[in-house]
Amino acid sequence: MSDQQSTERMAIGELAGATGVATSALRYWEELGLLPAPARSSGQRRYPASAVEQVGLILLLRDAGFTLGEIAALLVARSDGAESWRELYQRKLAELDRRIAQAQTARTAIAHGLACRHEEGVFHCPNFASVLAARLAGAPLDQAHSH
């Protein structure tokens, strides 16, 4: 990178164009501390070229399921050189495993509903009624559906 490139700054609209992120989101992320406060020139935000990578990192982490608050914690851990990011990753992985299991259970229940051959439809099926009764009795879907 040349000295000129390393000192070049871009307006918020240019950063938005380079990353596909709305200017309002960039301002919000700045407010949350996800993006460092940029220098100002004539009152306009002027971001360093490195802001493109920072926005990319935020998008990647968000796409992986991290909340903006979790991303903020990860960015702090990254800047501190701390290993606390591993704990955050482990917690997110456990959360995703729970959500995947819930989604698989829901998918199975819906697939069974679609496969129901009850002549009046699934809502009149005795199997559906037993799942409904178990759910109303407090069983979570995975247990209610296994009855």
JSON list of C-alpha atoms in Angstrom, two decimals:
[
{"chain": "A", "resi": 1, "resn": "MET", "atom": "CA", "xyz": [0.00, 0.00, 0.00]},
{"chain": "A", "resi": 2, "resn": "SER", "atom": "CA", "xyz": [1.44, 3.38, -0.93]},
{"chain": "A", "resi": 3, "resn": "ASP", "atom": "CA", "xyz": [1.62, 6.26, 1.53]},
{"chain": "A", "resi": 4, "resn": "GLN", "atom": "CA", "xyz": [-1.11, 8.04, -0.43]},
{"chain": "A", "resi": 5, "resn": "GLN", "atom": "CA", "xyz": [-3.45, 5.02, -0.19]},
{"chain": "A", "resi": 6, "resn": "SER", "atom": "CA", "xyz": [-2.84, 4.62, 3.54]},
{"chain": "A", "resi": 7, "resn": "THR", "atom": "CA", "xyz": [-3.78, 8.26, 4.20]},
{"chain": "A", "resi": 8, "resn": "GLU", "atom": "CA", "xyz": [-6.69, 8.48, 1.75]},
{"chain": "A", "resi": 9, "resn": "ARG", "atom": "CA", "xyz": [-10.03, 8.85, 3.43]},
{"chain": "A", "resi": 10, "resn": "MET", "atom": "CA", "xyz": [-13.48, 8.07, 2.11]},
{"chain": "A", "resi": 11, "resn": "ALA", "atom": "CA", "xyz": [-16.82, 9.70, 2.76]},
{"chain": "A", "resi": 12, "resn": "ILE", "atom": "CA", "xyz": [-19.58, 7.66, 4.35]},
{"chain": "A", "resi": 13, "resn": "GLY", "atom": "CA", "xyz": [-21.33, 7.33, 0.98]},
{"chain": "A", "resi": 14, "resn": "GLU", "atom": "CA", "xyz": [-18.17, 5.87, -0.52]},
{"chain": "A", "resi": 15, "resn": "LEU", "atom": "CA", "xyz": [-17.85, 3.40, 2.34]},
{"chain": "A", "resi": 16, "resn": "ALA", "atom": "CA", "xyz": [-21.51, 2.47, 1.89]},
{"chain": "A", "resi": 17, "resn": "GLY", "atom": "CA", "xyz": [-20.96, 1.96, -1.84]},
{"chain": "A", "resi": 18, "resn": "ALA", "atom": "CA", "xyz": [-17.84, -0.13, -1.28]},
{"chain": "A", "resi": 19, "resn": "THR", "atom": "CA", "xyz": [-19.52, -2.42, 1.27]},
{"chain": "A", "resi": 20, "resn": "GLY", "atom": "CA", "xyz": [-23.20, -2.45, 0.33]},
{"chain": "A", "resi": 21, "resn": "VAL", "atom": "CA", "xyz": [-24.17, -1.24, 3.81]},
{"chain": "A", "resi": 22, "resn": "ALA", "atom": "CA", "xyz": [-26.58, 1.68, 4.15]},
{"chain": "A", "resi": 23, "resn": "THR", "atom": "CA", "xyz": [-25.15, 4.91, 5.51]},
{"chain": "A", "resi": 24, "resn": "SER", "atom": "CA", "xyz": [-27.70, 4.82, 8.34]},
{"chain": "A", "resi": 25, "resn": "ALA", "atom": "CA", "xyz": [-26.37, 1.41, 9.41]},
{"chain": "A", "resi": 26, "resn": "LEU", "atom": "CA", "xyz": [-22.79, 2.67, 9.28]},
{"chain": "A", "resi": 27, "resn": "ARG", "atom": "CA", "xyz": [-23.70, 5.62, 11.49]},
{"chain": "A", "resi": 28, "resn": "TYR", "atom": "CA", "xyz": [-25.51, 3.27, 13.90]},
{"chain": "A", "resi": 29, "resn": "TRP", "atom": "CA", "xyz": [-22.53, 0.90, 14.01]},
{"chain": "A", "resi": 30, "resn": "GLU", "atom": "CA", "xyz": [-20.30, 3.88, 14.73]},
{"chain": "A", "resi": 31, "resn": "GLU", "atom": "CA", "xyz": [-22.66, 4.87, 17.57]},
{"chain": "A", "resi": 32, "resn": "LEU", "atom": "CA", "xyz": [-22.36, 1.34, 19.01]},
{"chain": "A", "resi": 33, "resn": "GLY", "atom": "CA", "xyz": [-18.58, 1.46, 18.77]},
{"chain": "A", "resi": 34, "resn": "LEU", "atom": "CA", "xyz": [-18.36, -1.21, 16.06]},
{"chain": "A", "resi": 35, "resn": "LEU", "atom": "CA", "xyz": [-16.70, 1.31, 13.78]},
{"chain": "A", "resi": 36, "resn": "PRO", "atom": "CA", "xyz": [-14.23, 3.79, 15.23]},
{"chain": "A", "resi": 37, "resn": "ALA", "atom": "CA", "xyz": [-15.30, 7.40, 15.07]},
{"chain": "A", "resi": 38, "resn": "PRO", "atom": "CA", "xyz": [-13.88, 8.69, 11.79]},
{"chain": "A", "resi": 39, "resn": "ALA", "atom": "CA", "xyz": [-11.95, 11.88, 11.26]},
{"chain": "A", "resi": 40, "resn": "ARG", "atom": "CA", "xyz": [-14.02, 14.78, 10.03]},
{"chain": "A", "resi": 41, "resn": "SER", "atom": "CA", "xyz": [-13.32, 17.14, 7.19]},
{"chain": "A", "resi": 42, "resn": "SER", "atom": "CA", "xyz": [-15.67, 20.11, 6.79]},
{"chain": "A", "resi": 43, "resn": "GLY", "atom": "CA", "xyz": [-18.07, 18.29, 9.11]},
{"chain": "A", "resi": 44, "resn": "GLN", "atom": "CA", "xyz": [-18.16, 15.13, 6.97]},
{"chain": "A", "resi": 45, "resn": "ARG", "atom": "CA", "xyz": [-17.09, 11.72, 8.19]},
{"chain": "A", "resi": 46, "resn": "ARG", "atom": "CA", "xyz": [-13.87, 10.59, 6.50]},
{"chain": "A", "resi": 47, "resn": "TYR", "atom": "CA", "xyz": [-13.10, 6.91, 6.98]},
{"chain": "A", "resi": 48, "resn": "PRO", "atom": "CA", "xyz": [-9.72, 5.28, 6.46]},
{"chain": "A", "resi": 49, "resn": "ALA", "atom": "CA", "xyz": [-9.47, 2.58, 3.78]},
{"chain": "A", "resi": 50, "resn": "SER", "atom": "CA", "xyz": [-9.25, 0.00, 6.60]},
{"chain": "A", "resi": 51, "resn": "ALA", "atom": "CA", "xyz": [-12.91, 0.71, 7.42]},
{"chain": "A", "resi": 52, "resn": "VAL", "atom": "CA", "xyz": [-13.92, -1.43, 4.43]},
{"chain": "A", "resi": 53, "resn": "GLU", "atom": "CA", "xyz": [-12.34, -4.49, 6.05]},
{"chain": "A", "resi": 54, "resn": "GLN", "atom": "CA", "xyz": [-13.89, -3.59, 9.42]},
{"chain": "A", "resi": 55, "resn": "VAL", "atom": "CA", "xyz": [-17.36, -3.44, 7.83]},
{"chain": "A", "resi": 56, "resn": "GLY", "atom": "CA", "xyz": [-16.65, -6.76, 6.11]},
{"chain": "A", "resi": 57, "resn": "LEU", "atom": "CA", "xyz": [-15.75, -8.30, 9.45]},
{"chain": "A", "resi": 58, "resn": "ILE", "atom": "CA", "xyz": [-18.96, -7.00, 11.03]},
{"chain": "A", "resi": 59, "resn": "LEU", "atom": "CA", "xyz": [-21.01, -8.42, 8.13]},
{"chain": "A", "resi": 60, "resn": "LEU", "atom": "CA", "xyz": [-19.25, -11.78, 8.37]},
{"chain": "A", "resi": 61, "resn": "LEU", "atom": "CA", "xyz": [-19.83, -12.07, 12.11]},
{"chain": "A", "resi": 62, "resn": "ARG", "atom": "CA", "xyz": [-23.45, -10.96, 11.74]},
{"chain": "A", "resi": 63, "resn": "ASP", "atom": "CA", "xyz": [-24.00, -13.53, 9.00]},
{"chain": "A", "resi": 64, "resn": "ALA", "atom": "CA", "xyz": [-22.55, -16.17, 11.34]},
{"chain": "A", "resi": 65, "resn": "GLY", "atom": "CA", "xyz": [-25.29, -15.34, 13.83]},
{"chain": "A", "resi": 66, "resn": "PHE", "atom": "CA", "xyz": [-23.61, -12.94, 16.22]},
{"chain": "A", "resi": 67, "resn": "THR", "atom": "CA", "xyz": [-25.68, -10.03, 17.53]},
{"chain": "A", "resi": 68, "resn": "LEU", "atom": "CA", "xyz": [-24.31, -6.51, 17.30]},
{"chain": "A", "resi": 69, "resn": "GLY", "atom": "CA", "xyz": [-23.62, -6.61, 21.05]},
{"chain": "A", "resi": 70, "resn": "GLU", "atom": "CA", "xyz": [-21.68, -9.85, 20.67]},
{"chain": "A", "resi": 71, "resn": "ILE", "atom": "CA", "xyz": [-19.78, -8.37, 17.74]},
{"chain": "A", "resi": 72, "resn": "ALA", "atom": "CA", "xyz": [-18.82, -5.40, 19.88]},
{"chain": "A", "resi": 73, "resn": "ALA", "atom": "CA", "xyz": [-17.45, -7.77, 22.53]},
{"chain": "A", "resi": 74, "resn": "LEU", "atom": "CA", "xyz": [-15.54, -9.72, 19.88]},
{"chain": "A", "resi": 75, "resn": "LEU", "atom": "CA", "xyz": [-14.03, -6.53, 18.48]},
{"chain": "A", "resi": 76, "resn": "VAL", "atom": "CA", "xyz": [-12.90, -5.47, 21.95]},
{"chain": "A", "resi": 77, "resn": "ALA", "atom": "CA", "xyz": [-11.33, -8.89, 22.51]},
{"chain": "A", "resi": 78, "resn": "ARG", "atom": "CA", "xyz": [-9.65, -8.64, 19.12]},
{"chain": "A", "resi": 79, "resn": "SER", "atom": "CA", "xyz": [-8.19, -5.21, 19.81]},
{"chain": "A", "resi": 80, "resn": "ASP", "atom": "CA", "xyz": [-7.04, -6.27, 23.29]},
{"chain": "A", "resi": 81, "resn": "GLY", "atom": "CA", "xyz": [-5.37, -9.37, 21.88]},
{"chain": "A", "resi": 82, "resn": "ALA", "atom": "CA", "xyz": [-7.37, -11.31, 24.44]},
{"chain": "A", "resi": 83, "resn": "GLU", "atom": "CA", "xyz": [-8.38, -14.93, 24.04]},
{"chain": "A", "resi": 84, "resn": "SER", "atom": "CA", "xyz": [-11.90, -14.17, 25.33]},
{"chain": "A", "resi": 85, "resn": "TRP", "atom": "CA", "xyz": [-13.15, -14.38, 21.74]},
{"chain": "A", "resi": 86, "resn": "ARG", "atom": "CA", "xyz": [-12.90, -18.19, 22.06]},
{"chain": "A", "resi": 87, "resn": "GLU", "atom": "CA", "xyz": [-15.46, -18.21, 24.87]},
{"chain": "A", "resi": 88, "resn": "LEU", "atom": "CA", "xyz": [-17.77, -16.01, 22.81]},
{"chain": "A", "resi": 89, "resn": "TYR", "atom": "CA", "xyz": [-17.39, -18.38, 19.84]},
{"chain": "A", "resi": 90, "resn": "GLN", "atom": "CA", "xyz": [-18.06, -21.42, 22.06]},
{"chain": "A", "resi": 91, "resn": "ARG", "atom": "CA", "xyz": [-21.23, -19.86, 23.48]},
{"chain": "A", "resi": 92, "resn": "LYS", "atom": "CA", "xyz": [-22.45, -18.96, 19.98]},
{"chain": "A", "resi": 93, "resn": "LEU", "atom": "CA", "xyz": [-21.72, -22.49, 18.75]},
{"chain": "A", "resi": 94, "resn": "ALA", "atom": "CA", "xyz": [-23.77, -23.99, 21.61]},
{"chain": "A", "resi": 95, "resn": "GLU", "atom": "CA", "xyz": [-26.59, -21.55, 20.88]},
{"chain": "A", "resi": 96, "resn": "LEU", "atom": "CA", "xyz": [-26.54, -22.46, 17.18]},
{"chain": "A", "resi": 97, "resn": "ASP", "atom": "CA", "xyz": [-26.59, -26.18, 18.05]},
{"chain": "A", "resi": 98, "resn": "ARG", "atom": "CA", "xyz": [-29.74, -25.60, 20.16]},
{"chain": "A", "resi": 99, "resn": "ARG", "atom": "CA", "xyz": [-31.39, -23.59, 17.37]},
{"chain": "A", "resi": 100, "resn": "ILE", "atom": "CA", "xyz": [-30.51, -26.25, 14.78]},
{"chain": "A", "resi": 101, "resn": "ALA", "atom": "CA", "xyz": [-32.01, -28.97, 16.98]},
{"chain": "A", "resi": 102, "resn": "GLN", "atom": "CA", "xyz": [-35.19, -26.89, 17.40]},
{"chain": "A", "resi": 103, "resn": "ALA", "atom": "CA", "xyz": [-35.40, -26.30, 13.67]},
{"chain": "A", "resi": 104, "resn": "GLN", "atom": "CA", "xyz": [-34.93, -30.02, 12.95]},
{"chain": "A", "resi": 105, "resn": "THR", "atom": "CA", "xyz": [-37.72, -30.89, 15.40]},
{"chain": "A", "resi": 106, "resn": "ALA", "atom": "CA", "xyz": [-40.00, -28.29, 13.82]},
{"chain": "A", "resi": 107, "resn": "ARG", "atom": "CA", "xyz": [-39.18, -29.61, 10.35]},
{"chain": "A", "resi": 108, "resn": "THR", "atom": "CA", "xyz": [-40.01, -33.17, 11.37]},
{"chain": "A", "resi": 109, "resn": "ALA", "atom": "CA", "xyz": [-43.32, -32.08, 12.90]},
{"chain": "A", "resi": 110, "resn": "ILE", "atom": "CA", "xyz": [-44.28, -30.12, 9.78]},
{"chain": "A", "resi": 111, "resn": "ALA", "atom": "CA", "xyz": [-43.25, -32.97, 7.47]},
{"chain": "A", "resi": 112, "resn": "HIS", "atom": "CA", "xyz": [-45.42, -35.36, 9.50]},
{"chain": "A", "resi": 113, "resn": "GLY", "atom": "CA", "xyz": [-48.32, -32.92, 9.25]},
{"chain": "A", "resi": 114, "resn": "LEU", "atom": "CA", "xyz": [-47.92, -32.79, 5.47]},
{"chain": "A", "resi": 115, "resn": "ALA", "atom": "CA", "xyz": [-47.76, -36.59, 5.28]},
{"chain": "A", "resi": 116, "resn": "CYS", "atom": "CA", "xyz": [-50.91, -37.03, 7.38]},
{"chain": "A", "resi": 117, "resn": "ARG", "atom": "CA", "xyz": [-53.50, -39.09, 5.51]},
{"chain": "A", "resi": 118, "resn": "HIS", "atom": "CA", "xyz": [-56.41, -38.26, 7.80]},
{"chain": "A", "resi": 119, "resn": "GLU", "atom": "CA", "xyz": [-59.36, -37.68, 5.49]},
{"chain": "A", "resi": 120, "resn": "GLU", "atom": "CA", "xyz": [-60.47, -34.46, 7.25]},
{"chain": "A", "resi": 121, "resn": "GLY", "atom": "CA", "xyz": [-56.93, -33.03, 7.42]},
{"chain": "A", "resi": 122, "resn": "VAL", "atom": "CA", "xyz": [-54.15, -32.85, 9.95]},
{"chain": "A", "resi": 123, "resn": "PHE", "atom": "CA", "xyz": [-56.10, -30.70, 12.44]},
{"chain": "A", "resi": 124, "resn": "HIS", "atom": "CA", "xyz": [-58.60, -33.53, 12.88]},
{"chain": "A", "resi": 125, "resn": "CYS", "atom": "CA", "xyz": [-55.97, -36.26, 13.15]},
{"chain": "A", "resi": 126, "resn": "PRO", "atom": "CA", "xyz": [-55.78, -38.17, 16.48]},
{"chain": "A", "resi": 127, "resn": "ASN", "atom": "CA", "xyz": [-51.97, -38.03, 16.32]},
{"chain": "A", "resi": 128, "resn": "PHE", "atom": "CA", "xyz": [-52.10, -34.24, 15.98]},
{"chain": "A", "resi": 129, "resn": "ALA", "atom": "CA", "xyz": [-54.53, -34.09, 18.91]},
{"chain": "A", "resi": 130, "resn": "SER", "atom": "CA", "xyz": [-52.13, -36.07, 21.12]},
{"chain": "A", "resi": 131, "resn": "VAL", "atom": "CA", "xyz": [-49.21, -33.80, 20.18]},
{"chain": "A", "resi": 132, "resn": "LEU", "atom": "CA", "xyz": [-51.37, -30.77, 20.93]},
{"chain": "A", "resi": 133, "resn": "ALA", "atom": "CA", "xyz": [-52.44, -32.20, 24.30]},
{"chain": "A", "resi": 134, "resn": "ALA", "atom": "CA", "xyz": [-48.82, -32.97, 25.24]},
{"chain": "A", "resi": 135, "resn": "ARG", "atom": "CA", "xyz": [-47.77, -29.45, 24.27]},
{"chain": "A", "resi": 136, "resn": "LEU", "atom": "CA", "xyz": [-50.58, -27.92, 26.31]},
{"chain": "A", "resi": 137, "resn": "ALA", "atom": "CA", "xyz": [-49.46, -30.07, 29.24]},
{"chain": "A", "resi": 138, "resn": "GLY", "atom": "CA", "xyz": [-46.11, -28.30, 29.07]},
{"chain": "A", "resi": 139, "resn": "ALA", "atom": "CA", "xyz": [-44.01, -30.66, 26.99]},
{"chain": "A", "resi": 140, "resn": "PRO", "atom": "CA", "xyz": [-41.68, -28.95, 24.53]},
{"chain": "A", "resi": 141, "resn": "LEU", "atom": "CA", "xyz": [-42.29, -29.73, 20.87]},
{"chain": "A", "resi": 142, "resn": "ASP", "atom": "CA", "xyz": [-39.61, -32.41, 20.66]},
{"chain": "A", "resi": 143, "resn": "GLN", "atom": "CA", "xyz": [-41.16, -34.34, 23.55]},
{"chain": "A", "resi": 144, "resn": "ALA", "atom": "CA", "xyz": [-44.76, -33.64, 22.52]},
{"chain": "A", "resi": 145, "resn": "HIS", "atom": "CA", "xyz": [-44.06, -34.89, 19.02]},
{"chain": "A", "resi": 146, "resn": "SER", "atom": "CA", "xyz": [-42.40, -38.07, 20.25]},
{"chain": "A", "resi": 147, "resn": "HIS", "atom": "CA", "xyz": [-45.50, -39.17, 22.20]}
]
